[in-house]
Coordinates of C-alpha atoms and ligand atoms in Angstrom, one line a residue:
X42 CA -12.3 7.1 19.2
X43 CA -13.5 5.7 15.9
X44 CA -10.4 4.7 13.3
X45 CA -10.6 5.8 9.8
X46 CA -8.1 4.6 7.3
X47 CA -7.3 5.7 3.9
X48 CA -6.2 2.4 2.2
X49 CA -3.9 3.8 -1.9
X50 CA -5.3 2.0 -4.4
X51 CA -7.8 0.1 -2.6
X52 CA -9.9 -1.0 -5.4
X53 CA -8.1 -4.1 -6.3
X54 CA -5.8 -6.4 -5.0
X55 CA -4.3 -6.4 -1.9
X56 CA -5.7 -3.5 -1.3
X57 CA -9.1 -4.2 -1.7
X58 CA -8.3 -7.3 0.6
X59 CA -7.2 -4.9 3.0
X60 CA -9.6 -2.7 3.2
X61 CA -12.7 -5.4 3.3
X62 CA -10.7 -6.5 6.5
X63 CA -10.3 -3.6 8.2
X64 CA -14.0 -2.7 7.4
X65 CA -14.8 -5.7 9.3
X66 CA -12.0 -4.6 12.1
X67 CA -14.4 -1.1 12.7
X68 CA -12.5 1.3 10.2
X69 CA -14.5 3.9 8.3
X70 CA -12.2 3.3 4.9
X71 CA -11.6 5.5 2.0
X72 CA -10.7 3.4 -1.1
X73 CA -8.1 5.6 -3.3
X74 CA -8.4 4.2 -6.3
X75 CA -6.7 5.8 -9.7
X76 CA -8.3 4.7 -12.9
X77 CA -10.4 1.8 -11.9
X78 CA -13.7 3.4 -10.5
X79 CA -15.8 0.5 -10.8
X80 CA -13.9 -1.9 -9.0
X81 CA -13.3 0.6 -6.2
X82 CA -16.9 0.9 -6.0
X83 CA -17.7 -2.7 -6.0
X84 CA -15.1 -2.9 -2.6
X85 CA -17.5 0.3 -1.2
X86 CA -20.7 -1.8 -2.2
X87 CA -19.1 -5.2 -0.6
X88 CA -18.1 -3.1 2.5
X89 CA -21.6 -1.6 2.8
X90 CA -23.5 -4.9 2.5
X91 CA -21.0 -6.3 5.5
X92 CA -22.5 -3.5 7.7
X93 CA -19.3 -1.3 7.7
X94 CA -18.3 2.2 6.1
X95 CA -16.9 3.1 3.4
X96 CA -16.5 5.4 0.1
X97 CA -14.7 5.1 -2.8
X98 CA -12.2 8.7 -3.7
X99 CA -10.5 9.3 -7.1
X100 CA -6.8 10.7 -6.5
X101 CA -3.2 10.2 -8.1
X102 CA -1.3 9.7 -5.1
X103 CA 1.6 11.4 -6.8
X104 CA -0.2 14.4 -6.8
X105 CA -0.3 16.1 -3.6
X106 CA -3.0 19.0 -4.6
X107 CA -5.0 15.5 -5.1
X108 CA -4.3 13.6 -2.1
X109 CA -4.6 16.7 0.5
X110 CA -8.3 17.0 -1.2
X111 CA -8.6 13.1 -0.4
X112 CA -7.5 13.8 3.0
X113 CA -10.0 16.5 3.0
X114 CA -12.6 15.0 2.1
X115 CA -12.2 12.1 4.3
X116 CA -12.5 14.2 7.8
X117 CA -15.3 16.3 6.4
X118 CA -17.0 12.4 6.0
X119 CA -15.7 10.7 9.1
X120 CA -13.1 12.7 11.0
X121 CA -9.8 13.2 11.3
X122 CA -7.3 10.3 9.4
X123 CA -6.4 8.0 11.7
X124 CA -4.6 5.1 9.5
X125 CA -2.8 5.3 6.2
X126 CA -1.8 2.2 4.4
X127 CA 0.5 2.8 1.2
X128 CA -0.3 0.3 -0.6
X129 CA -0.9 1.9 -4.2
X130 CA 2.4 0.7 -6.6
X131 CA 3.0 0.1 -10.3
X132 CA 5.7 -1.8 -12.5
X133 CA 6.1 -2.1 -16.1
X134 CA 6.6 -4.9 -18.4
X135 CA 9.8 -7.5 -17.2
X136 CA 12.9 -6.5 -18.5
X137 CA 16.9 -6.1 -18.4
X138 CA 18.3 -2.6 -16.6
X139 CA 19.6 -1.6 -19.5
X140 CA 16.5 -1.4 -22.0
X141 CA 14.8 0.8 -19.4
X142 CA 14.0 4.7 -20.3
X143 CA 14.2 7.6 -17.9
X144 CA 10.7 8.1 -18.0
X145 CA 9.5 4.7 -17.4
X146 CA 11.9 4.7 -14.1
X147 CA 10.8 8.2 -13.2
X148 CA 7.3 7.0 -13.5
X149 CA 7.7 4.5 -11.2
X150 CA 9.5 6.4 -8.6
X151 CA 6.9 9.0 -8.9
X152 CA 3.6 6.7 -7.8
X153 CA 5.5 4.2 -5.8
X154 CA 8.2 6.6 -3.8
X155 CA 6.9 10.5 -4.2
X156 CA 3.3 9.1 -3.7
X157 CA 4.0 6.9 -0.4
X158 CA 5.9 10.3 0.7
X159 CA 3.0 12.5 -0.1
X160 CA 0.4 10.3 1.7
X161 CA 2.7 10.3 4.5
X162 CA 3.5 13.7 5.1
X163 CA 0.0 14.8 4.7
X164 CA -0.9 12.2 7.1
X165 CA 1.3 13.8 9.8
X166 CA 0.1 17.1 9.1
X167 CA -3.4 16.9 9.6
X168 CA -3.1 14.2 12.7
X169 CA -3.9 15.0 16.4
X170 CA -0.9 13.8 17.8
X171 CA -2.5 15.0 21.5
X172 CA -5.0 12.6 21.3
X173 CA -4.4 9.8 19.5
X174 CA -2.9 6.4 18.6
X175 CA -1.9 6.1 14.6
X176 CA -0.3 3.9 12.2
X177 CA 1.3 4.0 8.8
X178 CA 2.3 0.6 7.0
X179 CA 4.0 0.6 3.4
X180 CA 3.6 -2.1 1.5
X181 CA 6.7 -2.7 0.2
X182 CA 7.9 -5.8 -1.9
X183 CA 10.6 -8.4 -1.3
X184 CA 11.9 -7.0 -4.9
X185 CA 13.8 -4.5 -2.3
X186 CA 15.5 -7.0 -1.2
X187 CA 16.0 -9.1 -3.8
X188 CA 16.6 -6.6 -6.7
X189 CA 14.0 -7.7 -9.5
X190 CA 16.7 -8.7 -12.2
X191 CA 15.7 -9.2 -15.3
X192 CA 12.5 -8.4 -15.1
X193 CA 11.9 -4.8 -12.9
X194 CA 15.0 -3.1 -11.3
X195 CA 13.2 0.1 -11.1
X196 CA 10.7 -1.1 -9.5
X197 CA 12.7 -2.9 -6.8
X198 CA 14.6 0.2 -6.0
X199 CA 11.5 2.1 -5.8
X200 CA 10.6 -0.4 -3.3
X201 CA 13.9 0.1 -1.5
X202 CA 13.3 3.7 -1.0
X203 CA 9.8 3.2 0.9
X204 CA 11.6 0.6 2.9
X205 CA 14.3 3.6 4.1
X206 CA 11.7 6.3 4.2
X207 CA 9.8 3.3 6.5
X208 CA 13.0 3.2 8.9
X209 CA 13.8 6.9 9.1
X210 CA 9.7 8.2 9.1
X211 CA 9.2 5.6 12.6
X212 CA 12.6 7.2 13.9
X213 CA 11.6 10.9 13.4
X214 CA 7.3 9.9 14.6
X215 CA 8.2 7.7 17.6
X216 CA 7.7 10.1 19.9
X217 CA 4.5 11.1 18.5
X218 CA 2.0 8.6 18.6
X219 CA 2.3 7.2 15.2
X220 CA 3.9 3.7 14.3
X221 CA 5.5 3.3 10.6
X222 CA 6.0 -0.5 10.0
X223 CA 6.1 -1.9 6.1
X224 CA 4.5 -5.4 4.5
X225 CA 7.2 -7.2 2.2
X226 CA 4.8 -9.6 -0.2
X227 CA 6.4 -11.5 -2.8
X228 CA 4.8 -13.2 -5.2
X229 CA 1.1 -13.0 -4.4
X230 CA -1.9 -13.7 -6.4
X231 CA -3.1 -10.4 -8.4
X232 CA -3.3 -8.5 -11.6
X233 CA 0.1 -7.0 -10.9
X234 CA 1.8 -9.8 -13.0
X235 CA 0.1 -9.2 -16.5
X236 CA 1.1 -5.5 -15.6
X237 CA 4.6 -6.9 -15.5
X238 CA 3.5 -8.8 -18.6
X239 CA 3.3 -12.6 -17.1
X240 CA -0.1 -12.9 -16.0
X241 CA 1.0 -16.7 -14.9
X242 CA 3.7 -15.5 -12.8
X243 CA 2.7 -16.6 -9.2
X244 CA 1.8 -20.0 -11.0
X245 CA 5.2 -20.5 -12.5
X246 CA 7.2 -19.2 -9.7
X247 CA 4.9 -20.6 -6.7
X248 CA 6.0 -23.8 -6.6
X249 CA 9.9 -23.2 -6.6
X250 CA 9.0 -21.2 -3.0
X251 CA 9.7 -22.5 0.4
X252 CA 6.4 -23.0 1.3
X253 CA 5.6 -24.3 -2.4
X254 CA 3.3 -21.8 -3.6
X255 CA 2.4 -18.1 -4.1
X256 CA 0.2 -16.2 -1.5
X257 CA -3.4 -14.4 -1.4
X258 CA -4.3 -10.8 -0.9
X259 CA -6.1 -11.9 2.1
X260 CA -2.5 -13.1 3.7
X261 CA -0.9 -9.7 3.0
X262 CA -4.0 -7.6 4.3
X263 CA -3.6 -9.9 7.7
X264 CA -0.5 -8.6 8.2
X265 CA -0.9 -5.1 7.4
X266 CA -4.1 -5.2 9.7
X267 CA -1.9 -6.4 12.6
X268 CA 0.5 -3.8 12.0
X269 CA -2.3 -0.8 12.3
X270 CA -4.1 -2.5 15.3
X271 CA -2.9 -2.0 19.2
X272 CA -2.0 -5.7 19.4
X273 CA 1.3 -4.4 17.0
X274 CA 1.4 -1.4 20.1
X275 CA 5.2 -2.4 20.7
X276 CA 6.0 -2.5 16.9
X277 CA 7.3 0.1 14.8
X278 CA 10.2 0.3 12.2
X279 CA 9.7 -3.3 10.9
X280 CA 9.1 -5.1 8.5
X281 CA 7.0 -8.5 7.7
X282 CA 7.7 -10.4 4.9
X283 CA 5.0 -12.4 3.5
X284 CA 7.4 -14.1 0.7
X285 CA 6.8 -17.8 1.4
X286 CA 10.0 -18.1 3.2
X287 CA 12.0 -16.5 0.3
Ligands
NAP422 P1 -2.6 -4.2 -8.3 O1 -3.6 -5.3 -8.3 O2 -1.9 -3.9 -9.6 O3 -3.1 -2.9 -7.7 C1 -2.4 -1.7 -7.7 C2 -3.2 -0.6 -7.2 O4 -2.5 0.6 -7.2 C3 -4.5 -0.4 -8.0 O5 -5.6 -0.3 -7.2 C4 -4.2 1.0 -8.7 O6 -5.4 1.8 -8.8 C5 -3.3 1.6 -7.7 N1 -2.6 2.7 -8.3 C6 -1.6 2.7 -9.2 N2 -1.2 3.9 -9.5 C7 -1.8 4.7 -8.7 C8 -1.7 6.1 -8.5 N3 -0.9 6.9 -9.2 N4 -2.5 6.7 -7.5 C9 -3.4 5.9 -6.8 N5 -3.5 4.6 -6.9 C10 -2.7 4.0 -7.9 O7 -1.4 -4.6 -7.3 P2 -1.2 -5.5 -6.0 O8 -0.5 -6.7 -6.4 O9 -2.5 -5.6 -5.3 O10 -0.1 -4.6 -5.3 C11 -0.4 -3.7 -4.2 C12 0.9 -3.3 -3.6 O11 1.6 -4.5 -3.2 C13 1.8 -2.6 -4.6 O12 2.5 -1.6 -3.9 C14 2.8 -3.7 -5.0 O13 4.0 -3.1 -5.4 C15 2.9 -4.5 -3.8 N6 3.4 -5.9 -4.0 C16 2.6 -6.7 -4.7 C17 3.1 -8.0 -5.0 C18 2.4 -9.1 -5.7 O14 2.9 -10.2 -6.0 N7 1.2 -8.8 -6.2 C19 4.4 -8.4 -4.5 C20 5.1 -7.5 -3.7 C21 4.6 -6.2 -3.5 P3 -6.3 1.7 -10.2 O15 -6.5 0.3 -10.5 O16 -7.5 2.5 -9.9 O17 -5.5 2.4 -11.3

């Protein structure tokens, strides 16, 4: 049975780390990027030169008339959707609860929380649950577990949601074939940060980690890949945090 995975917001990042990995792993990958076509391309073109598959698919994953087409257009290329990763997320510049708007905190909750539930329920809708073996993983942040203050407390609650939705979604699919686990990075190495408006932020907060130093996309897309793959067969309902031992 051949696995194809749709990786949110694969053109950059950790998702692009993920999805060159699971290329290499034997998934025919859809790269959901949003705005940045050219970089999602370049991950299609870096795929394709490795020998693996892969195609590059415009969609606001807050928008579920877009992500069914995605979904849609993925089995009419490869087949049924065997693996989702929910990695697509956004924050806003670093700053105190209280100078937050409504629409900035809706915004978030709209890509990071209504998007990771749209993926997922079209997911389940459209997989064989006769026939195969799937997987979901969320990435997450440890800002759901350690709040974000002063600098994004929408954004860590966001992040809290997709870590219950994680718990309850691998209760309700367990009997169904499909594993829901979820990634917890912390500070990792990627243009996130001058998002969030530090662009030195890994450098400045690196060091003052356990393990003395921020982490790569690469580390993050290990994980994730585990998670997906029948080595994690056992697994579901967890969570790995990839925080440097914060
Ligand atoms: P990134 O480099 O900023 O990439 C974010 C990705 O999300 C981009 O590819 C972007 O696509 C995509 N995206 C944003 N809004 C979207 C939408 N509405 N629909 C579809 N795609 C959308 O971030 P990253 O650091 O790799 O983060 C990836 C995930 O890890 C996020 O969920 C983030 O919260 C989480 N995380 C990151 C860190 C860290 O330190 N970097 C720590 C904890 C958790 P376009 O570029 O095409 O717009």
């Amino acid at each position: 049975m051949s696995k194809v995975v749709i990786v949110t917001g694969g053109g950059r990042g950790i998702g692009a780390a993920t999805c060159v990995l699971l290329a290499k792993q034997n998934y025919k990958v859809c790269v959901n990027y949003h705005s940045n076509q050219q970089q999602a391309h370049s991950v299609v073109d870096k795929i394709v030169e490795q020998g693996g598959e892969a195609f590059a698919y415009q969609a606001d994953v807050s928008d579920e008339n877009q992500v069914q087409a995605m979904f849609v257009a993925t089995r009419q290329r490869y087949g049924g959707v065997t693996h989702l990763v929910n990695n697509a997320g956004i924050l806003f510049t670093q700053s105190e609860l209280r100078n937050i708007d409504v629409k900035r905190f809706k915004q978030v909750l709209d890509t990071n929380v209504i998007g990771c539930f749209v993926c997922c329920k079209t997911f389940i809708n459209q997989f064989d649950h006769a026939i195969e073996h799937g997987a979901i993983v969320n990435v997450s942040s440890a800002a759901s577990r350690l709040g974000a203050p002063f600098e994004y407390v929408d954004y860590a609650a966001s992040k809290g949601a997709m870590d219950s939705m994680t718990t309850g979604l691998s209760l309700e699919l367990a009997g169904q074939n499909i594993r829901v686990n979820g990634v917890r990075p912390g500070c990792i190495y990627t243009d996130m940060h001058a998002d969030g408006g530090e662009p030195g932020r890994v450098d400045r907060l690196g060091p003052n980690l356990p393990l003395k130093r921020g982490g790569t996309p690469e580390e993050v897309a290990n994980a994730i890949a585990w998670l997906l793959s029948e080595e994690a067969s056992y697994v579901t309902g967890s969570f790995i945090d990839l925080a440097g031992g914060r």
